mmCIF file of C-alpha atoms in Angstrom:
data_model
loop_
_atom_site.group_PDB
_atom_site.id
_atom_site.type_symbol
_atom_site.label_atom_id
_atom_site.label_comp_id
_atom_site.label_asym_id
_atom_site.label_seq_id
_atom_site.Cartn_x
_atom_site.Cartn_y
_atom_site.Cartn_z
ATOM 1 C CA MET A 1 -22.091 -43.894 -20.231
ATOM 2 C CA THR A 2 -19.896 -43.995 -17.155
ATOM 3 C CA HIS A 3 -19.335 -40.266 -16.865
ATOM 4 C CA GLY A 4 -17.990 -38.661 -13.714
ATOM 5 C CA THR A 5 -20.066 -35.466 -13.708
ATOM 6 C CA SER A 6 -23.635 -35.291 -12.497
ATOM 7 C CA LYS A 7 -26.644 -35.991 -14.673
ATOM 8 C CA LEU A 8 -27.935 -32.422 -14.417
ATOM 9 C CA HIS A 9 -24.579 -30.901 -15.283
ATOM 10 C CA ALA A 10 -24.254 -33.002 -18.406
ATOM 11 C CA PHE A 11 -27.732 -32.158 -19.635
ATOM 12 C CA CYS A 12 -28.010 -28.505 -18.650
ATOM 13 C CA LEU A 13 -24.997 -27.749 -20.812
ATOM 14 C CA THR A 14 -26.621 -29.255 -23.863
ATOM 15 C CA LEU A 15 -27.541 -27.168 -26.893
ATOM 16 C CA TYR A 16 -30.387 -28.481 -29.038
ATOM 17 C CA CYS A 17 -30.748 -26.563 -32.245
ATOM 18 C CA THR A 18 -33.107 -26.862 -35.215
ATOM 19 C CA VAL A 19 -31.853 -25.286 -38.433
ATOM 20 C CA PRO A 20 -34.363 -25.383 -41.297
ATOM 21 C CA GLY A 21 -33.214 -24.447 -44.775
ATOM 22 C CA THR A 22 -29.523 -24.873 -44.058
ATOM 23 C CA VAL A 23 -27.050 -23.874 -46.767
ATOM 24 C CA ARG A 24 -29.442 -22.221 -49.158
ATOM 25 C CA PRO A 25 -28.557 -19.155 -51.247
ATOM 26 C CA VAL A 26 -29.158 -15.828 -49.512
ATOM 27 C CA ASP A 27 -31.138 -14.601 -52.511
ATOM 28 C CA TYR A 28 -31.654 -15.680 -56.072
ATOM 29 C CA ASN A 29 -29.274 -13.147 -57.588
ATOM 30 C CA VAL A 30 -26.125 -14.500 -55.992
ATOM 31 C CA SER A 31 -24.538 -17.915 -56.055
ATOM 32 C CA TRP A 32 -22.632 -17.928 -52.753
ATOM 33 C CA PRO A 33 -24.208 -20.069 -50.049
ATOM 34 C CA LEU A 34 -25.745 -19.000 -46.775
ATOM 35 C CA VAL A 35 -22.815 -20.671 -45.040
ATOM 36 C CA VAL A 36 -20.947 -17.363 -45.529
ATOM 37 C CA ILE A 37 -23.140 -15.652 -42.911
ATOM 38 C CA PHE A 38 -24.837 -18.584 -41.176
ATOM 39 C CA PRO A 39 -22.184 -19.731 -38.661
ATOM 40 C CA PRO A 40 -21.533 -16.543 -36.589
ATOM 41 C CA PRO A 41 -24.883 -16.375 -34.705
ATOM 42 C CA VAL A 42 -24.969 -20.116 -34.080
ATOM 43 C CA LEU A 43 -21.304 -20.348 -33.182
ATOM 44 C CA GLY A 44 -21.709 -17.274 -30.995
ATOM 45 C CA THR A 45 -24.342 -19.180 -29.040
ATOM 46 C CA VAL A 46 -21.905 -22.071 -28.649
ATOM 47 C CA GLN A 47 -19.226 -19.727 -27.335
ATOM 48 C CA SER A 48 -21.579 -18.013 -24.877
ATOM 49 C CA HIS A 49 -23.200 -21.163 -23.462
ATOM 50 C CA LYS A 50 -20.158 -23.465 -23.790
ATOM 51 C CA PRO A 51 -22.282 -26.637 -23.968
ATOM 52 C CA HIS A 52 -20.691 -30.047 -23.464
ATOM 53 C CA PHE A 53 -22.964 -31.640 -26.044
ATOM 54 C CA ILE A 54 -24.436 -30.047 -29.172
ATOM 55 C CA ALA A 55 -27.188 -31.532 -31.318
ATOM 56 C CA VAL A 56 -28.017 -29.693 -34.549
ATOM 57 C CA HIS A 57 -30.960 -30.838 -36.681
ATOM 58 C CA CYS A 58 -31.204 -29.447 -40.209
ATOM 59 C CA GLN A 59 -34.080 -29.585 -42.663
ATOM 60 C CA GLU A 60 -34.003 -28.838 -46.395
ATOM 61 C CA VAL A 61 -30.279 -29.545 -46.559
ATOM 62 C CA GLY A 62 -29.077 -27.866 -49.725
ATOM 63 C CA GLY A 63 -32.005 -25.461 -49.756
ATOM 64 C CA LYS A 64 -35.131 -25.580 -51.886
ATOM 65 C CA ASN A 65 -33.036 -25.784 -55.062
ATOM 66 C CA TYR A 66 -30.959 -28.648 -53.716
ATOM 67 C CA GLU A 67 -29.765 -29.845 -57.134
ATOM 68 C CA ALA A 68 -27.800 -26.615 -57.560
ATOM 69 C CA SER A 69 -26.922 -25.971 -53.916
ATOM 70 C CA MET A 70 -26.060 -29.412 -52.521
ATOM 71 C CA SER A 71 -22.411 -28.901 -53.436
ATOM 72 C CA HIS A 72 -22.218 -26.228 -50.723
ATOM 73 C CA VAL A 73 -23.190 -28.639 -47.944
ATOM 74 C CA ASP A 74 -19.773 -30.257 -47.607
ATOM 75 C CA CYS A 75 -18.212 -26.787 -47.416
ATOM 76 C CA PHE A 76 -20.655 -25.880 -44.646
ATOM 77 C CA VAL A 77 -19.753 -28.969 -42.606
ATOM 78 C CA LYS A 78 -16.011 -28.490 -43.059
ATOM 79 C CA GLU A 79 -16.253 -24.843 -41.993
ATOM 80 C CA LEU A 80 -18.297 -25.813 -38.966
ATOM 81 C CA LEU A 81 -15.866 -28.537 -37.866
ATOM 82 C CA SER A 82 -12.802 -26.339 -38.356
ATOM 83 C CA SER A 83 -14.147 -23.191 -36.689
ATOM 84 C CA ASP A 84 -12.492 -21.845 -33.544
ATOM 85 C CA ALA A 85 -15.732 -22.229 -31.609
ATOM 86 C CA MET A 86 -15.717 -25.980 -32.257
ATOM 87 C CA LYS A 87 -12.046 -26.742 -31.620
ATOM 88 C CA GLU A 88 -12.753 -28.218 -28.163
ATOM 89 C CA TYR A 89 -15.264 -30.702 -29.585
ATOM 90 C CA SER A 90 -13.081 -33.727 -30.189
ATOM 91 C CA ARG A 91 -15.799 -36.097 -31.415
ATOM 92 C CA ALA A 92 -18.513 -35.542 -33.975
ATOM 93 C CA ARG A 93 -21.111 -37.503 -35.890
ATOM 94 C CA VAL A 94 -22.653 -35.884 -38.956
ATOM 95 C CA TYR A 95 -25.439 -37.525 -40.981
ATOM 96 C CA LEU A 96 -26.436 -35.718 -44.189
ATOM 97 C CA ASP A 97 -29.032 -36.962 -46.650
ATOM 98 C CA GLU A 98 -27.573 -35.572 -49.890
ATOM 99 C CA ASN A 99 -28.668 -38.254 -52.346
ATOM 100 C CA TYR A 100 -31.477 -36.297 -54.008
ATOM 101 C CA LYS A 101 -31.314 -38.558 -57.067
ATOM 102 C CA SER A 102 -32.995 -41.275 -55.009
ATOM 103 C CA GLN A 103 -36.358 -39.559 -54.480
ATOM 104 C CA GLU A 104 -37.812 -42.714 -52.964
ATOM 105 C CA HIS A 105 -35.485 -42.328 -49.976
ATOM 106 C CA PHE A 106 -34.396 -38.659 -50.054
ATOM 107 C CA THR A 107 -35.422 -36.647 -46.964
ATOM 108 C CA ALA A 108 -33.062 -33.609 -47.157
ATOM 109 C CA LEU A 109 -32.445 -33.965 -43.414
ATOM 110 C CA GLY A 110 -29.145 -33.473 -41.649
ATOM 111 C CA SER A 111 -28.224 -34.378 -38.074
ATOM 112 C CA CYS A 112 -24.994 -33.190 -36.452
ATOM 113 C CA TYR A 113 -23.750 -34.104 -32.973
ATOM 114 C CA PHE A 114 -20.673 -32.704 -31.237
ATOM 115 C CA LEU A 115 -19.067 -33.883 -27.989
ATOM 116 C CA HIS A 116 -16.799 -31.711 -25.860
ATOM 117 C CA GLU A 117 -13.386 -33.129 -24.999
ATOM 118 C CA SER A 118 -14.264 -33.055 -21.285
ATOM 119 C CA LEU A 119 -16.974 -35.706 -21.713
ATOM 120 C CA LYS A 120 -15.701 -39.248 -21.301
ATOM 121 C CA ASN A 121 -17.046 -42.666 -22.249
ATOM 122 C CA ILE A 122 -19.842 -41.582 -24.571
ATOM 123 C CA HIS A 123 -21.652 -44.384 -26.370
ATOM 124 C CA GLN A 124 -24.024 -44.404 -29.345
ATOM 125 C CA PHE A 125 -26.613 -47.061 -30.095
ATOM 126 C CA ASP A 126 -26.079 -49.455 -33.002
ATOM 127 C CA PHE A 127 -29.564 -50.308 -34.261
ATOM 128 C CA LYS A 128 -28.458 -53.426 -36.131
ATOM 129 C CA ALA A 129 -26.220 -54.899 -33.438
ATOM 130 C CA LYS A 130 -28.667 -53.661 -30.768
ATOM 131 C CA LYS A 131 -25.895 -52.531 -28.468
ATOM 132 C CA PHE A 132 -23.994 -49.355 -27.614
ATOM 133 C CA LYS A 133 -20.625 -48.525 -29.160
ATOM 134 C CA LYS A 134 -18.094 -46.002 -27.933
ATOM 135 C CA VAL A 135 -17.934 -42.718 -29.854
ATOM 136 C CA VAL A 136 -14.404 -41.997 -31.068
ATOM 137 C CA GLY A 137 -13.189 -39.337 -33.511
ATOM 138 C CA LYS A 138 -15.181 -37.413 -36.107
ATOM 139 C CA GLU A 139 -17.237 -39.168 -38.760
ATOM 140 C CA ILE A 140 -19.387 -37.812 -41.590
ATOM 141 C CA TYR A 141 -21.985 -39.925 -43.390
ATOM 142 C CA SER A 142 -23.844 -38.800 -46.507
ATOM 143 C CA ASP A 143 -23.997 -41.356 -49.318
ATOM 144 C CA THR A 144 -24.611 -44.468 -47.232
ATOM 145 C CA LEU A 145 -27.316 -43.515 -44.739
ATOM 146 C CA GLU A 146 -29.510 -46.495 -45.604
ATOM 147 C CA SER A 147 -26.714 -48.871 -44.629
ATOM 148 C CA THR A 148 -25.469 -46.913 -41.608
ATOM 149 C CA PRO A 149 -26.348 -48.907 -38.479
ATOM 150 C CA MET A 150 -26.044 -45.933 -36.133
ATOM 151 C CA LEU A 151 -29.303 -44.285 -37.184
ATOM 152 C CA GLU A 152 -32.805 -45.094 -38.368
ATOM 153 C CA LYS A 153 -34.172 -43.173 -41.320
ATOM 154 C CA GLU A 154 -37.781 -42.979 -42.515
ATOM 155 C CA LYS A 155 -39.060 -41.272 -45.653
ATOM 156 C CA PHE A 156 -42.467 -40.879 -43.989
ATOM 157 C CA PRO A 157 -42.644 -38.902 -41.866
ATOM 158 C CA GLN A 158 -38.892 -38.317 -42.235
ATOM 159 C CA ASP A 159 -36.790 -38.787 -39.163
ATOM 160 C CA TYR A 160 -33.350 -39.735 -37.954
ATOM 161 C CA PHE A 161 -32.927 -40.761 -34.396
ATOM 162 C CA PRO A 162 -29.440 -41.665 -33.214
ATOM 163 C CA GLU A 163 -29.430 -42.808 -29.623
ATOM 164 C CA VAL A 164 -26.772 -41.741 -27.150
ATOM 165 C CA ARG A 165 -26.137 -43.044 -23.641
ATOM 166 C CA THR A 166 -25.288 -40.676 -20.801
ATOM 167 C CA ILE A 167 -24.448 -41.948 -17.327
ATOM 168 C CA SER A 168 -27.090 -44.611 -16.669
ATOM 169 C CA HIS A 169 -29.480 -43.032 -19.150
ATOM 170 C CA ALA A 170 -30.011 -43.341 -22.878
ATOM 171 C CA PHE A 171 -32.017 -40.841 -24.887
ATOM 172 C CA ASP A 172 -33.295 -40.553 -28.435
ATOM 173 C CA LEU A 173 -32.764 -37.513 -30.659
ATOM 174 C CA VAL A 174 -35.342 -37.292 -33.437
ATOM 175 C CA ASN A 175 -34.950 -35.018 -36.458
ATOM 176 C CA ILE A 176 -38.316 -34.214 -37.999
ATOM 177 C CA HIS A 177 -39.765 -32.288 -40.940
ATOM 178 C CA LEU A 178 -43.543 -32.421 -41.252
ATOM 179 C CA PHE A 179 -45.920 -31.294 -43.989
ATOM 180 C CA HIS A 180 -46.472 -27.616 -44.783
ATOM 181 C CA ASP A 181 -49.677 -25.739 -45.628
ATOM 182 C CA ALA A 182 -49.891 -25.881 -49.419
ATOM 183 C CA SER A 183 -52.660 -23.266 -49.675
ATOM 184 C CA ASN A 184 -53.666 -20.401 -47.403
ATOM 185 C CA ILE A 185 -57.140 -20.481 -48.939
ATOM 186 C CA LEU A 186 -57.625 -24.133 -48.026
ATOM 187 C CA ALA A 187 -56.058 -23.641 -44.582
ATOM 188 C CA ARG A 188 -58.715 -21.025 -43.799
ATOM 189 C CA GLU A 189 -61.700 -23.156 -44.813
ATOM 190 C CA LYS A 190 -62.136 -24.846 -41.462
ATOM 191 C CA SER A 191 -60.744 -24.850 -37.935
ATOM 192 C CA PRO A 192 -58.516 -26.739 -37.418
ATOM 193 C CA SER A 193 -57.307 -26.988 -41.011
ATOM 194 C CA VAL A 194 -56.966 -30.154 -43.053
ATOM 195 C CA TYR A 195 -53.184 -29.675 -42.953
ATOM 196 C CA SER A 196 -53.203 -29.705 -39.160
ATOM 197 C CA GLY A 197 -54.835 -33.131 -39.258
ATOM 198 C CA MET A 198 -52.156 -34.430 -41.629
ATOM 199 C CA ARG A 199 -49.374 -33.241 -39.335
ATOM 200 C CA GLN A 200 -51.124 -34.718 -36.307
ATOM 201 C CA LYS A 201 -51.275 -38.116 -37.998
ATOM 202 C CA ALA A 202 -47.615 -37.965 -39.063
ATOM 203 C CA LEU A 203 -46.342 -36.875 -35.651
ATOM 204 C CA GLY A 204 -48.393 -39.615 -34.014
ATOM 205 C CA PHE A 205 -46.688 -42.085 -36.344
ATOM 206 C CA VAL A 206 -43.259 -40.838 -35.257
ATOM 207 C CA LEU A 207 -44.063 -41.040 -31.556
ATOM 208 C CA ASP A 208 -45.493 -44.536 -31.928
ATOM 209 C CA ARG A 209 -42.388 -45.568 -33.840
ATOM 210 C CA ILE A 210 -39.885 -44.379 -31.241
ATOM 211 C CA THR A 211 -41.846 -45.838 -28.336
ATOM 212 C CA ASP A 212 -42.662 -49.229 -29.843
ATOM 213 C CA GLN A 213 -41.470 -52.582 -28.541
ATOM 214 C CA ARG A 214 -38.382 -52.979 -30.745
ATOM 215 C CA PHE A 215 -36.078 -51.265 -28.274
ATOM 216 C CA GLU A 216 -36.059 -50.257 -24.645
ATOM 217 C CA LYS A 217 -38.130 -47.127 -24.047
ATOM 218 C CA VAL A 218 -35.942 -44.125 -23.225
ATOM 219 C CA PRO A 219 -36.399 -40.351 -22.886
ATOM 220 C CA TYR A 220 -36.611 -38.629 -26.250
ATOM 221 C CA PHE A 221 -36.152 -35.186 -27.761
ATOM 222 C CA VAL A 222 -37.916 -34.340 -31.023
ATOM 223 C CA PHE A 223 -36.755 -31.161 -32.728
ATOM 224 C CA GLY A 224 -36.903 -29.805 -36.237
ATOM 225 C CA ASP A 225 -39.394 -28.149 -38.560
ATOM 226 C CA PHE A 226 -42.793 -29.357 -37.355
ATOM 227 C CA ASN A 227 -44.496 -26.879 -39.681
ATOM 228 C CA PHE A 228 -46.993 -26.187 -36.890
ATOM 229 C CA ARG A 229 -49.195 -23.297 -38.026
ATOM 230 C CA LEU A 230 -51.519 -20.959 -36.219
ATOM 231 C CA ASP A 231 -55.201 -21.710 -36.721
ATOM 232 C CA THR A 232 -55.582 -19.648 -39.899
ATOM 233 C CA ARG A 233 -59.330 -19.215 -39.663
ATOM 234 C CA GLN A 234 -59.205 -18.042 -36.054
ATOM 235 C CA VAL A 235 -56.278 -15.680 -36.697
ATOM 236 C CA ILE A 236 -58.096 -14.038 -39.602
ATOM 237 C CA GLU A 237 -61.271 -13.682 -37.540
ATOM 238 C CA SER A 238 -59.209 -11.951 -34.855
ATOM 239 C CA LEU A 239 -57.266 -9.669 -37.202
ATOM 240 C CA CYS A 240 -60.236 -8.811 -39.405
ATOM 241 C CA SER A 241 -63.074 -8.711 -36.879
ATOM 242 C CA THR A 242 -64.423 -5.402 -38.217
ATOM 243 C CA ALA A 243 -63.691 -6.065 -41.887
ATOM 244 C CA THR A 244 -65.885 -7.340 -44.704
ATOM 245 C CA MET A 245 -64.713 -10.115 -47.017
ATOM 246 C CA GLN A 246 -64.694 -10.037 -50.817
ATOM 247 C CA THR A 247 -64.282 -13.340 -52.652
ATOM 248 C CA VAL A 248 -62.567 -13.401 -56.057
ATOM 249 C CA ARG A 249 -63.072 -16.558 -58.117
ATOM 250 C CA VAL A 250 -61.479 -18.013 -61.247
ATOM 251 C CA GLY A 251 -63.946 -17.669 -64.111
ATOM 252 C CA ASP A 252 -63.625 -21.120 -65.650
ATOM 253 C CA THR A 253 -63.654 -23.239 -62.485
ATOM 254 C CA ASN A 254 -65.324 -20.933 -59.959
ATOM 255 C CA GLU A 255 -62.444 -21.807 -57.627
ATOM 256 C CA VAL A 256 -61.612 -19.230 -54.972
ATOM 257 C CA GLU A 257 -58.526 -17.332 -56.135
ATOM 258 C CA LYS A 258 -58.263 -14.678 -53.425
ATOM 259 C CA LEU A 259 -60.014 -13.248 -50.396
ATOM 260 C CA ILE A 260 -59.863 -9.513 -49.721
ATOM 261 C CA PHE A 261 -60.746 -8.150 -46.286
ATOM 262 C CA ARG A 262 -61.622 -4.430 -46.139
ATOM 263 C CA GLU A 263 -62.388 -2.148 -43.240
ATOM 264 C CA SER A 264 -66.040 -1.201 -43.010
ATOM 265 C CA GLU A 265 -64.887 2.394 -42.503
ATOM 266 C CA ASN A 266 -61.532 4.147 -43.108
ATOM 267 C CA ASP A 267 -62.205 4.451 -46.837
ATOM 268 C CA ARG A 268 -62.618 0.680 -47.136
ATOM 269 C CA GLU A 269 -58.892 0.146 -46.624
ATOM 270 C CA VAL A 270 -57.616 -3.366 -47.401
ATOM 271 C CA VAL A 271 -56.609 -5.051 -44.147
ATOM 272 C CA LEU A 272 -55.666 -8.489 -45.460
ATOM 273 C CA GLN A 273 -55.317 -10.097 -48.857
ATOM 274 C CA LEU A 274 -55.236 -13.877 -48.904
ATOM 275 C CA GLU A 275 -54.239 -16.106 -51.811
ATOM 276 C CA LYS A 276 -52.839 -19.615 -52.138
ATOM 277 C CA LYS A 277 -49.334 -18.385 -51.324
ATOM 278 C CA LEU A 278 -50.068 -14.868 -50.118
ATOM 279 C CA PHE A 279 -50.840 -13.627 -46.609
ATOM 280 C CA ASN A 280 -50.503 -9.875 -46.923
ATOM 281 C CA TYR A 281 -51.601 -8.225 -43.676
ATOM 282 C CA ILE A 282 -51.540 -4.469 -43.303
ATOM 283 C CA ASN A 283 -49.368 -4.471 -40.150
ATOM 284 C CA GLN A 284 -47.058 -7.424 -39.659
ATOM 285 C CA ASP A 285 -45.522 -5.718 -36.621
ATOM 286 C CA VAL A 286 -48.302 -7.301 -34.548
ATOM 287 C CA PHE A 287 -46.502 -10.637 -34.920
ATOM 288 C CA ARG A 288 -43.325 -9.168 -33.411
ATOM 289 C CA GLU A 289 -44.855 -7.086 -30.625
ATOM 290 C CA ASN A 290 -44.218 -8.709 -27.253
ATOM 291 C CA ASN A 291 -42.646 -11.604 -29.191
ATOM 292 C CA GLY A 292 -45.992 -12.417 -30.764
ATOM 293 C CA THR A 293 -47.409 -13.832 -27.527
ATOM 294 C CA LEU A 294 -50.875 -12.529 -28.460
ATOM 295 C CA PHE A 295 -50.993 -15.252 -31.115
ATOM 296 C CA LEU A 296 -49.953 -18.172 -28.916
ATOM 297 C CA GLN A 297 -53.662 -18.739 -28.233
ATOM 298 C CA PHE A 298 -53.961 -19.841 -31.878
ATOM 299 C CA ASP A 299 -50.950 -22.188 -31.640
ATOM 300 C CA SER A 300 -52.860 -25.362 -30.817
ATOM 301 C CA GLU A 301 -51.466 -28.185 -32.966
ATOM 302 C CA LEU A 302 -49.425 -29.578 -30.086
ATOM 303 C CA SER A 303 -52.383 -29.739 -27.698
ATOM 304 C CA CYS A 304 -53.431 -33.276 -28.637
ATOM 305 C CA PHE A 305 -49.943 -34.507 -27.689
ATOM 306 C CA LYS A 306 -49.785 -32.780 -24.297
ATOM 307 C CA GLU A 307 -49.439 -36.128 -22.494
ATOM 308 C CA ARG A 308 -46.560 -37.239 -24.732
ATOM 309 C CA LEU A 309 -44.644 -34.081 -25.613
ATOM 310 C CA HIS A 310 -43.489 -31.168 -23.484
ATOM 311 C CA GLU A 311 -41.971 -27.814 -24.356
ATOM 312 C CA LEU A 312 -40.396 -24.927 -22.504
ATOM 313 C CA GLU A 313 -42.275 -21.640 -22.524
ATOM 314 C CA ILE A 314 -42.151 -19.862 -25.884
ATOM 315 C CA SER A 315 -40.859 -16.306 -25.479
ATOM 316 C CA PHE A 316 -39.614 -15.580 -28.998
ATOM 317 C CA PRO A 317 -41.397 -14.364 -32.153
ATOM 318 C CA PRO A 318 -42.787 -16.793 -34.745
ATOM 319 C CA SER A 319 -39.858 -18.523 -36.464
ATOM 320 C CA TYR A 320 -41.356 -18.502 -39.996
ATOM 321 C CA PRO A 321 -41.612 -17.110 -42.724
ATOM 322 C CA TYR A 322 -38.740 -14.618 -42.645
ATOM 323 C CA SER A 323 -37.507 -12.698 -45.652
ATOM 324 C CA GLU A 324 -34.696 -14.334 -47.619
ATOM 325 C CA ASP A 325 -33.346 -10.905 -48.540
ATOM 326 C CA SER A 326 -29.996 -10.639 -46.745
ATOM 327 C CA SER A 327 -30.743 -7.024 -45.757
ATOM 328 C CA GLN A 328 -34.138 -7.834 -44.176
ATOM 329 C CA GLY A 329 -33.228 -10.164 -41.318
ATOM 330 C CA LYS A 330 -36.187 -9.164 -39.095
ATOM 331 C CA GLN A 331 -38.849 -8.854 -41.793
ATOM 332 C CA TYR A 332 -41.489 -11.507 -42.451
ATOM 333 C CA MET A 333 -42.409 -12.467 -45.994
ATOM 334 C CA ASP A 334 -46.050 -12.037 -46.981
ATOM 335 C CA THR A 335 -46.401 -15.643 -48.147
ATOM 336 C CA ARG A 336 -47.817 -17.246 -44.975
ATOM 337 C CA CYS A 337 -49.188 -16.273 -41.612
ATOM 338 C CA PRO A 338 -46.192 -16.166 -39.216
ATOM 339 C CA ALA A 339 -46.020 -19.243 -36.996
ATOM 340 C CA TRP A 340 -43.794 -21.163 -34.586
ATOM 341 C CA CYS A 341 -42.804 -23.945 -36.991
ATOM 342 C CA ASP A 342 -39.413 -24.730 -35.455
ATOM 343 C CA ARG A 343 -39.564 -26.293 -32.005
ATOM 344 C CA VAL A 344 -37.677 -28.355 -29.453
ATOM 345 C CA LEU A 345 -40.032 -30.880 -27.824
ATOM 346 C CA MET A 346 -39.361 -33.656 -25.338
ATOM 347 C CA SER A 347 -40.944 -36.503 -23.450
ATOM 348 C CA ALA A 348 -41.783 -36.099 -19.758
ATOM 349 C CA THR A 349 -38.761 -38.201 -18.810
ATOM 350 C CA ALA A 350 -36.506 -36.106 -21.052
ATOM 351 C CA LYS A 351 -37.798 -32.928 -19.432
ATOM 352 C CA ASP A 352 -36.906 -34.388 -16.036
ATOM 353 C CA LEU A 353 -33.342 -34.872 -17.273
ATOM 354 C CA VAL A 354 -32.799 -31.251 -18.259
ATOM 355 C CA LEU A 355 -34.683 -29.369 -15.532
ATOM 356 C CA LYS A 356 -33.681 -28.859 -11.935
ATOM 357 C CA PRO A 357 -36.885 -29.441 -9.943
ATOM 358 C CA GLU A 358 -36.215 -26.585 -7.538
ATOM 359 C CA ASN A 359 -35.455 -24.042 -10.250
ATOM 360 C CA GLU A 360 -37.570 -25.346 -13.134
ATOM 361 C CA GLU A 361 -36.620 -23.459 -16.312
ATOM 362 C CA LYS A 362 -34.350 -20.847 -14.721
ATOM 363 C CA TYR A 363 -31.132 -22.142 -16.238
ATOM 364 C CA LEU A 364 -32.508 -23.129 -19.637
ATOM 365 C CA VAL A 365 -32.763 -20.793 -22.610
ATOM 366 C CA TYR A 366 -35.325 -21.545 -25.328
ATOM 367 C CA ASP A 367 -34.979 -18.945 -28.050
ATOM 368 C CA ASN A 368 -34.263 -18.017 -31.647
ATOM 369 C CA ILE A 369 -30.665 -17.530 -32.726
ATOM 370 C CA GLY A 370 -29.666 -14.552 -34.867
ATOM 371 C CA PRO A 371 -32.892 -12.522 -34.668
ATOM 372 C CA ASN A 372 -31.399 -9.756 -36.814
ATOM 373 C CA VAL A 373 -29.570 -11.984 -39.308
ATOM 374 C CA CYS A 374 -31.011 -13.480 -42.488
ATOM 375 C CA MET A 375 -30.782 -17.278 -42.379
ATOM 376 C CA GLY A 376 -33.432 -18.142 -44.929
ATOM 377 C CA ASP A 377 -37.170 -18.248 -44.311
ATOM 378 C CA HIS A 378 -36.828 -19.962 -40.894
ATOM 379 C CA LYS A 379 -35.026 -18.714 -37.796
ATOM 380 C CA VAL A 380 -32.764 -21.134 -35.954
ATOM 381 C CA THR A 381 -34.420 -22.313 -32.726
ATOM 382 C CA SER A 382 -32.319 -23.566 -29.823
ATOM 383 C CA GLN A 383 -32.626 -24.881 -26.288
ATOM 384 C CA ALA A 384 -29.544 -24.559 -24.128
#
């Protein structure tokens, strides 16, 4: 890109946003989509920061029941593009994987990029032609992602990464959705859990893919739902250090069905009940106090990538699993241990692009959007 403003100016006014569970119903008793209440907090962030470039990565496009909810996605995109907050963004590229009938290729990922009218000569990489092409107008792609040359899509481990050139720099934007913890019981069995190892392998695959020899190596940003979880075993040992554990098994198979942790005193009060999809702790406020920083010591899945991935300091509460009840925007569900699943990560060279050396992170904001608003079971995470 041959842009007249400075490198730091162009990057420091960039909003990176990960939006898991976009356009899902607010609850199961109503049919109207989350789009009705989703835009205001996100668009409010756009209006307050006034970024020149916006990158929005969505996971679970259409929600968990995507067969019934996918029809709302187009409405969501149209409302977003036509909103007052977005009227100064003259160019847009939207990539939505809506073809759920093709399970072999379906990822349920969506990637949306918006360019302010003040930015000139923006180019996007064409992976087939292996050259940059100027970005003009607004384009939406949904049914033809496999044949779209402007992105690369992988079913495993699921990523899009359009490439955009800015000044003399190009950078990759990678949308990612990694594996979840299928069972709390299994996640507790050892430290780190078997699920952590699966995510580590998948993320390593992604990083190897975007830094291989096919294309010139460039700075990269990876943001989405990493499904990073706290070390379940260590968290439980910390929360239940004075409790005794009762194991309940299924009669026929002797499989562990639930674990009940009771105080040794206080009338044997139940502190924590753990099942496959239940994490019912007596006081979930501990995960919100001081933005949950007490539990960052158990957030270790990124540690093995510390030479390849960097992150700004986390100063917001765990982003998952929030209640999907529209009246309980700040409440966690008791399905999983709260964790920072939704992150914005970057290579060392990408971090150099967005940070002023003399001020470090002073002008960057890494936070959740809409802390009091229900947006599904994940909170929107942004870096601006």
